Coordinates of C-alpha atoms and ligand atoms in Angstrom, one line a residue:
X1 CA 207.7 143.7 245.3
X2 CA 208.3 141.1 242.5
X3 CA 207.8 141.2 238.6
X4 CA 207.2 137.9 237.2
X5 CA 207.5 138.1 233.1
X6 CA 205.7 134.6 231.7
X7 CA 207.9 133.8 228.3
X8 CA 211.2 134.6 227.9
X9 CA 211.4 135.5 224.2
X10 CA 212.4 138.5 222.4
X11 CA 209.7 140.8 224.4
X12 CA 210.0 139.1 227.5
X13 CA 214.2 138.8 227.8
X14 CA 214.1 143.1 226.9
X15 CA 211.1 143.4 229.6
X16 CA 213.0 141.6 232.4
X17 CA 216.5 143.4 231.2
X18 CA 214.6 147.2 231.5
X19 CA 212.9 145.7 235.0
X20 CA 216.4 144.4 236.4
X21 CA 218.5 147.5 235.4
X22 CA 216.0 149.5 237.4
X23 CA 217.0 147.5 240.6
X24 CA 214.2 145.0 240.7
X25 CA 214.3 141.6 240.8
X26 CA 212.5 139.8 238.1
X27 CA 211.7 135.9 237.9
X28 CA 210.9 134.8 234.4
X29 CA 209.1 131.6 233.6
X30 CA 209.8 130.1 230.4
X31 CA 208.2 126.3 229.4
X32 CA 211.7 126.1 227.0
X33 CA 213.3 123.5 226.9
X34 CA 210.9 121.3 228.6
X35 CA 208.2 122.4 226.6
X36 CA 208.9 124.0 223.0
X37 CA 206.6 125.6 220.5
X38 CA 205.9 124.4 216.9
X39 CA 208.7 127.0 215.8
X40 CA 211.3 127.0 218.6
X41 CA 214.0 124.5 219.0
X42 CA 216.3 125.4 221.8
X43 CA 215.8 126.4 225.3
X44 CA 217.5 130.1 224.8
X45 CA 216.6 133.2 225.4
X46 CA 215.5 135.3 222.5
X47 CA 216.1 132.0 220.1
X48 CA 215.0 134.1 216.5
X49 CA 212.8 131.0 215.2
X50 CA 213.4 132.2 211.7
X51 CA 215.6 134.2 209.9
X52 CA 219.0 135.6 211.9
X53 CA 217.6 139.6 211.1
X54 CA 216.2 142.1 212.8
X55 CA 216.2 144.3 209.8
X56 CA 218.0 147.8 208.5
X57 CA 220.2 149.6 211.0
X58 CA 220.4 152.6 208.1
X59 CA 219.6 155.8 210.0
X60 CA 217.5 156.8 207.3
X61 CA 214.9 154.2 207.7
X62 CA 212.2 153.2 209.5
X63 CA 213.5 149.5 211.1
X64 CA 216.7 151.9 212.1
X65 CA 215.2 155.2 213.6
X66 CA 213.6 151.9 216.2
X67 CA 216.7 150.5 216.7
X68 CA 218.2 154.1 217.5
X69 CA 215.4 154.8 219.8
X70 CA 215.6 151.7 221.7
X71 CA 219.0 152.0 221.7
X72 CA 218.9 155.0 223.6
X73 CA 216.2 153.5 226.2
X74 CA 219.3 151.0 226.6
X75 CA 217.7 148.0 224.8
X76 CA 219.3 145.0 225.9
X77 CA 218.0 142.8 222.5
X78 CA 219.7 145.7 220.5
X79 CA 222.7 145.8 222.1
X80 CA 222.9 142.0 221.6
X81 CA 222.3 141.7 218.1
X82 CA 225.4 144.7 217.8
X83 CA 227.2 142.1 219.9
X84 CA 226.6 139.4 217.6
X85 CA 226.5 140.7 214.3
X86 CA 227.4 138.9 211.0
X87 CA 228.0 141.0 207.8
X88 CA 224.7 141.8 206.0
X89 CA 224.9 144.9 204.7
X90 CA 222.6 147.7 206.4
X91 CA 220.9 144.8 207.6
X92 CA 221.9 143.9 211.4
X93 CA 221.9 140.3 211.4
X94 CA 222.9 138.3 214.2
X95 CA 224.8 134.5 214.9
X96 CA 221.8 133.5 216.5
X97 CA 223.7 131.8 219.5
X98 CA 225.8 135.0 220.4
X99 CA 223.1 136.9 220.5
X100 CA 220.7 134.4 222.8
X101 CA 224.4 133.7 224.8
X102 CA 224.3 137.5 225.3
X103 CA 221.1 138.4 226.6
X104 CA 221.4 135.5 229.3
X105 CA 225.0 136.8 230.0
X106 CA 223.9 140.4 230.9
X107 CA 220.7 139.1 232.5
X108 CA 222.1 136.8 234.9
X109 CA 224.9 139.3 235.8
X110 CA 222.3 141.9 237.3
X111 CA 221.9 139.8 240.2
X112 CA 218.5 139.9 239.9
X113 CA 217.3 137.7 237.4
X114 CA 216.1 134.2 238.3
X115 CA 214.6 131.8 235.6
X116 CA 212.0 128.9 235.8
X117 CA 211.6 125.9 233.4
X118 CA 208.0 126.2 233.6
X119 CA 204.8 126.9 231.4
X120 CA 202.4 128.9 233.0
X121 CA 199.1 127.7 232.4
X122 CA 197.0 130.4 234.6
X123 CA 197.0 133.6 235.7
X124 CA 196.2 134.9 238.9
X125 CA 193.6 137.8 239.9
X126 CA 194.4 141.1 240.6
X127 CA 193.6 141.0 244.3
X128 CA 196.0 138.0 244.6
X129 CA 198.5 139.8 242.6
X130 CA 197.7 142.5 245.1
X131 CA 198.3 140.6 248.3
X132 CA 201.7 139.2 246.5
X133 CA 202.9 142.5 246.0
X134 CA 203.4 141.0 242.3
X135 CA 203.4 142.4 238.6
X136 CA 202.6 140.2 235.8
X137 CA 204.4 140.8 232.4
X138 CA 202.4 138.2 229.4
X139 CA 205.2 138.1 226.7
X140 CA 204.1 134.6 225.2
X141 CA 204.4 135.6 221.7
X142 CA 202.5 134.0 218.4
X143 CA 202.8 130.5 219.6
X144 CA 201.6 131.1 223.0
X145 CA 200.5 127.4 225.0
X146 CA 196.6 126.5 224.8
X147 CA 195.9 127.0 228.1
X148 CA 197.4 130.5 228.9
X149 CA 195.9 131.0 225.4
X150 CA 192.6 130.5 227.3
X151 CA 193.1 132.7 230.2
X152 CA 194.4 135.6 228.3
X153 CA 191.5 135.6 226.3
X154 CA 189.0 135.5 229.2
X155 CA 190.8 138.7 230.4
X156 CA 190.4 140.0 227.1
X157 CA 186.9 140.1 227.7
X158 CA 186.2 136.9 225.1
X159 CA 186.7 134.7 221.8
X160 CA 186.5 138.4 219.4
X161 CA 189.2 139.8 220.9
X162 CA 192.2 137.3 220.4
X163 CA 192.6 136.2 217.4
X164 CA 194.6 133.0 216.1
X165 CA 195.5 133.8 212.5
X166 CA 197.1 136.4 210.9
X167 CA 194.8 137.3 207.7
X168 CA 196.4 140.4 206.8
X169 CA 195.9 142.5 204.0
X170 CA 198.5 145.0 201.7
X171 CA 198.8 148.1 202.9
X172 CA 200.0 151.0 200.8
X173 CA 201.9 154.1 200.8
X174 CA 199.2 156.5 199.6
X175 CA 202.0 158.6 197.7
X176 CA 202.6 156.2 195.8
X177 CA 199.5 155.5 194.2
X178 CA 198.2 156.8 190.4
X179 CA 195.1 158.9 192.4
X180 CA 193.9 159.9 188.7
X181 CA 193.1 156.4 187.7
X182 CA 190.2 156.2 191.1
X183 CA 187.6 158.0 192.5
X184 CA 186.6 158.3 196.1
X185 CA 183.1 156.9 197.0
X186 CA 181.4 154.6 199.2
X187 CA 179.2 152.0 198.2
X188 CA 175.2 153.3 197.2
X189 CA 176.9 156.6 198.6
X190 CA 176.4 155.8 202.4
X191 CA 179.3 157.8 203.7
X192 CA 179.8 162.0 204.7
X193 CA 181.5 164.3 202.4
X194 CA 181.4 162.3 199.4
X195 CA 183.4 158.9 201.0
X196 CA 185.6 157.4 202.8
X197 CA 187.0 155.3 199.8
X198 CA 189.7 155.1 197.2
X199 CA 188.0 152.7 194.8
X200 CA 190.2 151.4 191.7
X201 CA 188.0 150.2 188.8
X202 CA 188.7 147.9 186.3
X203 CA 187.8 146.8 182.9
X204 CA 186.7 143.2 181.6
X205 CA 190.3 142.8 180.2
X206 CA 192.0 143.9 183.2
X207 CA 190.1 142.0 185.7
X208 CA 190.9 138.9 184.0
X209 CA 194.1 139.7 183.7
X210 CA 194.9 140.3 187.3
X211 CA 193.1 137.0 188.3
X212 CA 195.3 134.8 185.8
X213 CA 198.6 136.7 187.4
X214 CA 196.9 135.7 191.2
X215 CA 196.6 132.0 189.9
X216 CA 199.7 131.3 188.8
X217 CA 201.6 133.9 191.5
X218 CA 204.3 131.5 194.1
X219 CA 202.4 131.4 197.3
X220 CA 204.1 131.0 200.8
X221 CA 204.3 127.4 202.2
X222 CA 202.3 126.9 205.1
X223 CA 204.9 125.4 208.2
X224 CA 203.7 122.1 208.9
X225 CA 201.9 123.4 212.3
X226 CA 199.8 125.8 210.2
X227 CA 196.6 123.5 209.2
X228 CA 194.7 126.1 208.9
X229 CA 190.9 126.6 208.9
X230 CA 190.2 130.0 207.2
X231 CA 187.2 132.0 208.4
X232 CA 185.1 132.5 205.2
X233 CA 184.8 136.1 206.4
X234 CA 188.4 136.5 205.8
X235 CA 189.4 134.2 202.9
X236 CA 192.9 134.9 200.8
X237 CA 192.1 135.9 197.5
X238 CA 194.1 133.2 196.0
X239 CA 191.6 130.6 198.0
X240 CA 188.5 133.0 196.7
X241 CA 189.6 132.9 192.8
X242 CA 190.4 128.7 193.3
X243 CA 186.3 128.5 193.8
X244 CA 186.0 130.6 190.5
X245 CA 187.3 133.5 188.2
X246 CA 183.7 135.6 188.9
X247 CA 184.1 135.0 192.9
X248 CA 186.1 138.2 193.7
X249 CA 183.7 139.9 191.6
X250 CA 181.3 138.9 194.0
X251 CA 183.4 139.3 197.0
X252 CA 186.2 142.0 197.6
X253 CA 185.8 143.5 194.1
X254 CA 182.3 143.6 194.0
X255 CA 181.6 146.9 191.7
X256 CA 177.8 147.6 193.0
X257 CA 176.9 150.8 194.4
X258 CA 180.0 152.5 192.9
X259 CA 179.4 154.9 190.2
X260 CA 182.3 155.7 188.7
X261 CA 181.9 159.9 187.9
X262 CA 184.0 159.1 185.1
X263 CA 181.8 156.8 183.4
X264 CA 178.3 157.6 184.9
X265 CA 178.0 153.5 185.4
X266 CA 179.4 151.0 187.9
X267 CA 182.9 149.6 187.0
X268 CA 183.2 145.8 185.9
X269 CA 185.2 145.2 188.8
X270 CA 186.9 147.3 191.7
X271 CA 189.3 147.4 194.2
X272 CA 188.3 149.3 197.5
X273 CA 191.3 150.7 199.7
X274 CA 190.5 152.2 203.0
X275 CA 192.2 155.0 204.7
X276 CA 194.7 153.2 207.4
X277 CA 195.7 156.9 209.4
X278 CA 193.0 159.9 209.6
X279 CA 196.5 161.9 207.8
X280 CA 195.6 159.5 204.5
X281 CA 199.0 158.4 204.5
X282 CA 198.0 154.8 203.9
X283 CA 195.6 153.0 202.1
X284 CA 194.9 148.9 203.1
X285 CA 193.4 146.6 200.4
X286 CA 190.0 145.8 202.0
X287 CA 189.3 142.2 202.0
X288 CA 192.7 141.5 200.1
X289 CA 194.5 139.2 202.2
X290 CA 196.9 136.7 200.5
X291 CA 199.8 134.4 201.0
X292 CA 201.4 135.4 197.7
X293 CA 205.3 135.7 198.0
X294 CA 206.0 139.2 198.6
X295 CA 207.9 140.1 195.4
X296 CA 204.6 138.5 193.6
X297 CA 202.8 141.0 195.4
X298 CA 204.1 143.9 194.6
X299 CA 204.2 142.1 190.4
X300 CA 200.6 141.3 190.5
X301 CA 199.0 144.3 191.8
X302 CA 200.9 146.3 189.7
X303 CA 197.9 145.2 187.0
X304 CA 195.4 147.4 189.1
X305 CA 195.6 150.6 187.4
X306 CA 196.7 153.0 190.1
X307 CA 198.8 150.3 192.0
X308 CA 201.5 150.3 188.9
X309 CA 204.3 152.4 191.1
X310 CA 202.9 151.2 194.5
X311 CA 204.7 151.0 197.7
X312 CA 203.8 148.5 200.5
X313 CA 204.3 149.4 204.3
X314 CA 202.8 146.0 204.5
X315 CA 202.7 143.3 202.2
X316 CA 199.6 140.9 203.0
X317 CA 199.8 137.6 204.4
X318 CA 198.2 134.6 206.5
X319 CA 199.9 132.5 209.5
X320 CA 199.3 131.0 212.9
X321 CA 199.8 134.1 215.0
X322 CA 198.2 135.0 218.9
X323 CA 197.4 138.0 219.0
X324 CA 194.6 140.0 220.9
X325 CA 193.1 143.4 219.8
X326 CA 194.9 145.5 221.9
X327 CA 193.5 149.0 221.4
X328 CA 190.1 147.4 223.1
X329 CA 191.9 145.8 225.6
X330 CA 195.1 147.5 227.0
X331 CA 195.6 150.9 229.0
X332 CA 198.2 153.2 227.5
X333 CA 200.8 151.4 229.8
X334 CA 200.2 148.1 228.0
X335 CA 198.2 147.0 231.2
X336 CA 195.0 145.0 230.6
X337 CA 191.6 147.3 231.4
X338 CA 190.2 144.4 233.1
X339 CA 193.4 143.6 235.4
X340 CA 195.8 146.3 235.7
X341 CA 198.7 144.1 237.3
X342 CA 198.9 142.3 234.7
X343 CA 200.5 144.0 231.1
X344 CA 201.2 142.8 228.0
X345 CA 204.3 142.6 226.0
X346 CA 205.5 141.5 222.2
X347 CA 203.8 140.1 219.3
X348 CA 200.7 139.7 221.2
X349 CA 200.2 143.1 221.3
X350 CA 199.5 143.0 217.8
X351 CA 203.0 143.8 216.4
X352 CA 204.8 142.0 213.9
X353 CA 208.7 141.2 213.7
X354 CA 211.4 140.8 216.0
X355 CA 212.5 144.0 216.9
X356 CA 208.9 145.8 217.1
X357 CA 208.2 142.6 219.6
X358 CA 211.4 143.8 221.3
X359 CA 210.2 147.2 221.3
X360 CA 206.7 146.3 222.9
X361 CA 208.8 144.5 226.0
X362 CA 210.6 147.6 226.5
X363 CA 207.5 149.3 226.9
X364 CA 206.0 147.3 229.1
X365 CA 209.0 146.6 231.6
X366 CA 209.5 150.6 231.7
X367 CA 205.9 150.9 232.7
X368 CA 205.6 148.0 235.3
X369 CA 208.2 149.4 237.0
X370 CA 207.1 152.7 236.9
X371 CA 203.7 151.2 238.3
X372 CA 205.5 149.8 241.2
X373 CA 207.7 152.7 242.1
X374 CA 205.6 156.1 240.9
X375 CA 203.1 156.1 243.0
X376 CA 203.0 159.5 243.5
X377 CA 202.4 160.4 240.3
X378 CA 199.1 160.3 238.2
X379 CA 198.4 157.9 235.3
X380 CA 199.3 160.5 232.6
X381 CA 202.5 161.4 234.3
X382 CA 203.5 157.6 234.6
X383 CA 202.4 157.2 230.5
X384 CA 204.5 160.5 229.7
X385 CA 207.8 159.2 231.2
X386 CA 207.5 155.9 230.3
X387 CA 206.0 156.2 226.3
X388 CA 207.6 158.0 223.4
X389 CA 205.8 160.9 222.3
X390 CA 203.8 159.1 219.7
X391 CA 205.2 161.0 216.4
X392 CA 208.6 158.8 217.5
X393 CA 209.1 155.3 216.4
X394 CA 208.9 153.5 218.9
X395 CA 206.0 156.0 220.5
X396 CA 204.3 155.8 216.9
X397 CA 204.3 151.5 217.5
X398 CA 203.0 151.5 221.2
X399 CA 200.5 154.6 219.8
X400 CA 199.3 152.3 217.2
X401 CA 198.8 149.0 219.8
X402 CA 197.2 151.0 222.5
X403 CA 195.0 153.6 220.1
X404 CA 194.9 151.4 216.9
X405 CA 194.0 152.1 213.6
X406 CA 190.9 153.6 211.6
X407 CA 189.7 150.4 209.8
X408 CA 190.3 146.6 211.9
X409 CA 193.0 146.1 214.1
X410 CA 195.7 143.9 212.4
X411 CA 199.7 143.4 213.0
X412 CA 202.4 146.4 212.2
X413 CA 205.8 146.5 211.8
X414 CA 207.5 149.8 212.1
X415 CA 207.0 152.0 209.2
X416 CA 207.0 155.5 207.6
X417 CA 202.9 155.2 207.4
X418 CA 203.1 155.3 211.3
X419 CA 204.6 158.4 211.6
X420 CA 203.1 162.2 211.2
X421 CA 203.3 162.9 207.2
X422 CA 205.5 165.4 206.4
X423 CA 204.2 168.6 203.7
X424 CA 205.1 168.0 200.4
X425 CA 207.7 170.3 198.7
X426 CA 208.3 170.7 195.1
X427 CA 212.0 169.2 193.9
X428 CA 212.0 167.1 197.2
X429 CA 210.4 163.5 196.4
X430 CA 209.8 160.6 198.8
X431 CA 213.2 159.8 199.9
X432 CA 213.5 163.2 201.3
X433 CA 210.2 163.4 203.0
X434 CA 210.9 160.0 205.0
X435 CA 214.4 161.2 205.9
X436 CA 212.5 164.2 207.6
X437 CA 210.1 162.3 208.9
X438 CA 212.5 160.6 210.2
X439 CA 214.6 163.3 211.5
X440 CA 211.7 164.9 213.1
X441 CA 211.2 161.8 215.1
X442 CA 214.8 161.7 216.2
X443 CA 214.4 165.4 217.1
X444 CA 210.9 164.3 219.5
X445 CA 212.8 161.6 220.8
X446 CA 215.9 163.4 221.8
X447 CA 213.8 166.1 223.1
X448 CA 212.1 164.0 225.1
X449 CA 214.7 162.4 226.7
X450 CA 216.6 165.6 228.0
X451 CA 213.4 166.9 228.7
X452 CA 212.6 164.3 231.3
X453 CA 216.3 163.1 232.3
X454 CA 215.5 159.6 230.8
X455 CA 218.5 157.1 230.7
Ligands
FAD1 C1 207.2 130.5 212.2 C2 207.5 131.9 212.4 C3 208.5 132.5 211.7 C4 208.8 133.9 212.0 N1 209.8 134.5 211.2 C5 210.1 135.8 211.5 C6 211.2 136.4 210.9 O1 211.8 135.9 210.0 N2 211.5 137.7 211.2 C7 210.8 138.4 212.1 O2 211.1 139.6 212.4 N3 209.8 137.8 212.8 C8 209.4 136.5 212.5 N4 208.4 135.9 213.2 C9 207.7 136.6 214.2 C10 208.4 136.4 215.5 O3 208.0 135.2 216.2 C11 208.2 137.4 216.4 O4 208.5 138.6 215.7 C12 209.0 137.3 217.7 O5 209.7 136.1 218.0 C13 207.9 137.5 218.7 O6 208.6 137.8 219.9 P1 207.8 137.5 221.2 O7 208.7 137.8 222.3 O8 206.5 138.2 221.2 O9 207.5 136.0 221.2 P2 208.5 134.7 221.1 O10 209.8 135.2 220.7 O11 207.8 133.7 220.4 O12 208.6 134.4 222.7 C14 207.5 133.8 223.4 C15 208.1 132.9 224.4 O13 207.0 132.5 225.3 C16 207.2 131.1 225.6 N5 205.9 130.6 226.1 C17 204.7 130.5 225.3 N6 203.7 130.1 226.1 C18 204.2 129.9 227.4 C19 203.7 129.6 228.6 N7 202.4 129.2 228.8 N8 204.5 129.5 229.7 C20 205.8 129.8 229.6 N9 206.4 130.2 228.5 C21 205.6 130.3 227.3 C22 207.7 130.5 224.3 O14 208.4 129.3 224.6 C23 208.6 131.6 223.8 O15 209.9 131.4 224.3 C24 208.1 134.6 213.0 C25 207.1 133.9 213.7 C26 206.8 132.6 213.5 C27 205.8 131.9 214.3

């Protein structure tokens, strides 16, 4: 009874760690050093190809309520970064080689923990997994190698389910939006109950306004490995407006079919947002993807009237990223439908960040292991012991890659929008209402725990 975890990044060095602390040997292939991505530059474990944080460690906030969780689940990547840590405020930032130093240190002191200088380049079927009494974690990340590239996405069921670039649009906190200055409709009124849209109109003035602020906004560089090739389905807005000042007009702020009930006539341009959660707690810019810096961002939509206070969970943006759509293709226990010895870990889920990719290798090494061992118990069972309840972080994350969202399937970090919304109350504002929310999923989580005797 083996587990073999292919990549030996930030998901794959926390998968091995939860498989190895349960007693089980783990051999993890890794193609670093001999082979390294366009981003990587070492041969270590968990090398952060970027910046040296792993974001807030406040209690009070959503990046920290993960840590806490994961830190509970005995996260070897979180205990790391603690390890290592350089001043940074709230922020836990890490001295990269510590923390990569660390995570090899407790890894080969288990015993149980061999490592391979190899890329994997195919993987096997689940009847020879089967006959080798073998469990397959994927934890390749957004620079996975071409050829595993390929196999992944055959078991994926095909080219529309794995994805190569991140096109991602804004999404926003739906409190924090000026409701008054929209109306909800869909376009020629196709949608129940009067629509599924927030729609934002604009004047002449304003429209030109806002495309002027996009043209001269400070875009993100593209790395040097990032030649991409946009899908004209999923431009940025900043590569629509170059082809024109009318083109969004025509494209993702096309005004047809909405009647504004203010004006009895269509708008002369509008922005669309689309519920992200069936709760309405956040709203994604449809068709607004950009690489705009993220503090021009949050400037430049400011000129949409109704996004002057916004709030972003997500700020948009475009980069080489693997990723497959998970809610499609995984079971609840981050398995894949089509081969169930074989799961899936980290950014390839569909998450985004270091932590969250973290957080998606602890799920997945909890639940290969409980595959091997439980097998007494029934799917559900397994999923219950091994998964958060999903109004906790960390169950809110894997929730969100196994279920997915309302609109298209896209990368999350771990955010506020992800958990249950809280009531509002009057002389409590927004602060206070994340701070329950999360408290509540503190309260889930401990529960939880002492409910099922989970270390
Ligand atoms: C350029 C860039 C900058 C980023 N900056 C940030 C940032 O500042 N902050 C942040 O939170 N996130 C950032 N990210 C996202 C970050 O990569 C992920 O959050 C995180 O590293 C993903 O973890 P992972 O374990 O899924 O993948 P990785 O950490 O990338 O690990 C995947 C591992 O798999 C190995 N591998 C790939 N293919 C094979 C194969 N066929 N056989 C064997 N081994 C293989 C790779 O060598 C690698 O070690 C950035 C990503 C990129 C690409």
């Amino acid at each position: 009874m083996k587990v073999h975890v292919i990549g030996g990044g930030l998901a794959g060095s926390e998968a091995c760690w939860q498989v190895v602390r349960r007693g089980i040997p783990v051999i993890l292939h890794e193609m670093r050093p001999k082979k390294l991505t366009p981003a990587h530059e070492t041969g270590n474990l968990a090398e952060l190809v970027c910046s040296n944080s792993l974001k807030s460690m406040a209690d009070d906030s959503a990046p920290g309520e993960l840590k806490r969780e994961m830190l509970s689940l005995d996260s070897l990547v979180v205990k790391a970064a603690l390890e290592a840590k350089v001043p940074a405020g709230q922020a836990l930032a890490v001295n990269r080689e510590i923390f990569s130093e660390a995570i090899s240190r407790e890894l080969n002191k288990s015993g149980l923990f061999t490592r391979v200088d190899e890329e994997v380049i195919a993987i096997p079927t689940e009847a020879e997994l089967q006959a080798r009494d073998e469990i397959w974690i994927i934890a390749t990340g957004p620079l996975t190698a071409e050829s595993l590239a390929a196999g992944i996405q055959e078991l994926a069921g095909g080219s529309k389910r794995l994805y190569f670039y991140d096109a991602i649009a804004p999404v926003i906190d739906a409190d924090s939006i000026n409701m008054e200055k929209g109306f909800i409709a869909d376009r020629w009124q196709k949608g129940e109950d009067g629509g599924d849209y927030l729609n934002l109109p604009l004047n002449e003035a304003e429209y030109y306004a806002f495309i002027d602020a996009v043209n001269t906004a400070e875009k993100m560089p593209l790395h040097d490995f990032e030649d991409v090739k946009y899908f004209e389905g999923c431009l940025p807005i900043e590569v629509m407006i170059e082809r024109g000042r009318e083109t969004l007009r025509f494209g993702p702020m096309k005004p047809v079919g909405l009647t504004d009930p203010r004006t009895g006539r269509w708008p002369y341009a509008n922005l669309q947002l689309r519920m992200e959660n069936k709760e309405a707690s956040m709203f994604s810019m449809v068709g607004f993807q950009t690489k705009m810096k993220w503090p021009e961002q949050a400037r430049v939509f400011k000129l949409i009237p109704g996004l002057e206070t916004a709030e972003y969970h997500r700020f948009g943006s475009v980069h080489r990223n693997t990723y497959i759509k998970s809610p499609d293709t995984l079971n609840a226990d981050l398995s894949f439908k089509s081969n169930p010895r074989v799961f899936l870990a980290g950014q390839i889920t569909g998450v985004e960040g270091y932590t969250e990719s973290a957080a998606i290798g602890l799920i997945a090494g909890r639940n290969a292991v409980a595959a091997l061992q439980e097998k007494r118990q029934t799917f559900d069972e397994r999923i219950g012991l091994s998964n958060p309840p999903p109004d906790t972080m960390l169950g809110a994350l894997v929730n969100y890659v196994t279920v997915g969202p309302l609109g298209e399937y896209s990368p999350m970090n771990a955010n506020f929008g992800l958990l249950p919304t809280v009531a509002k109350v009057r002389g409590k504002g927004k602060k206070d209402r994340q701070a329950e929310k999360v408290s509540k999923a503190w309260q889930s989580f401990s529960a939880w725990l002492s409910a099922n005797n989970i270390s």
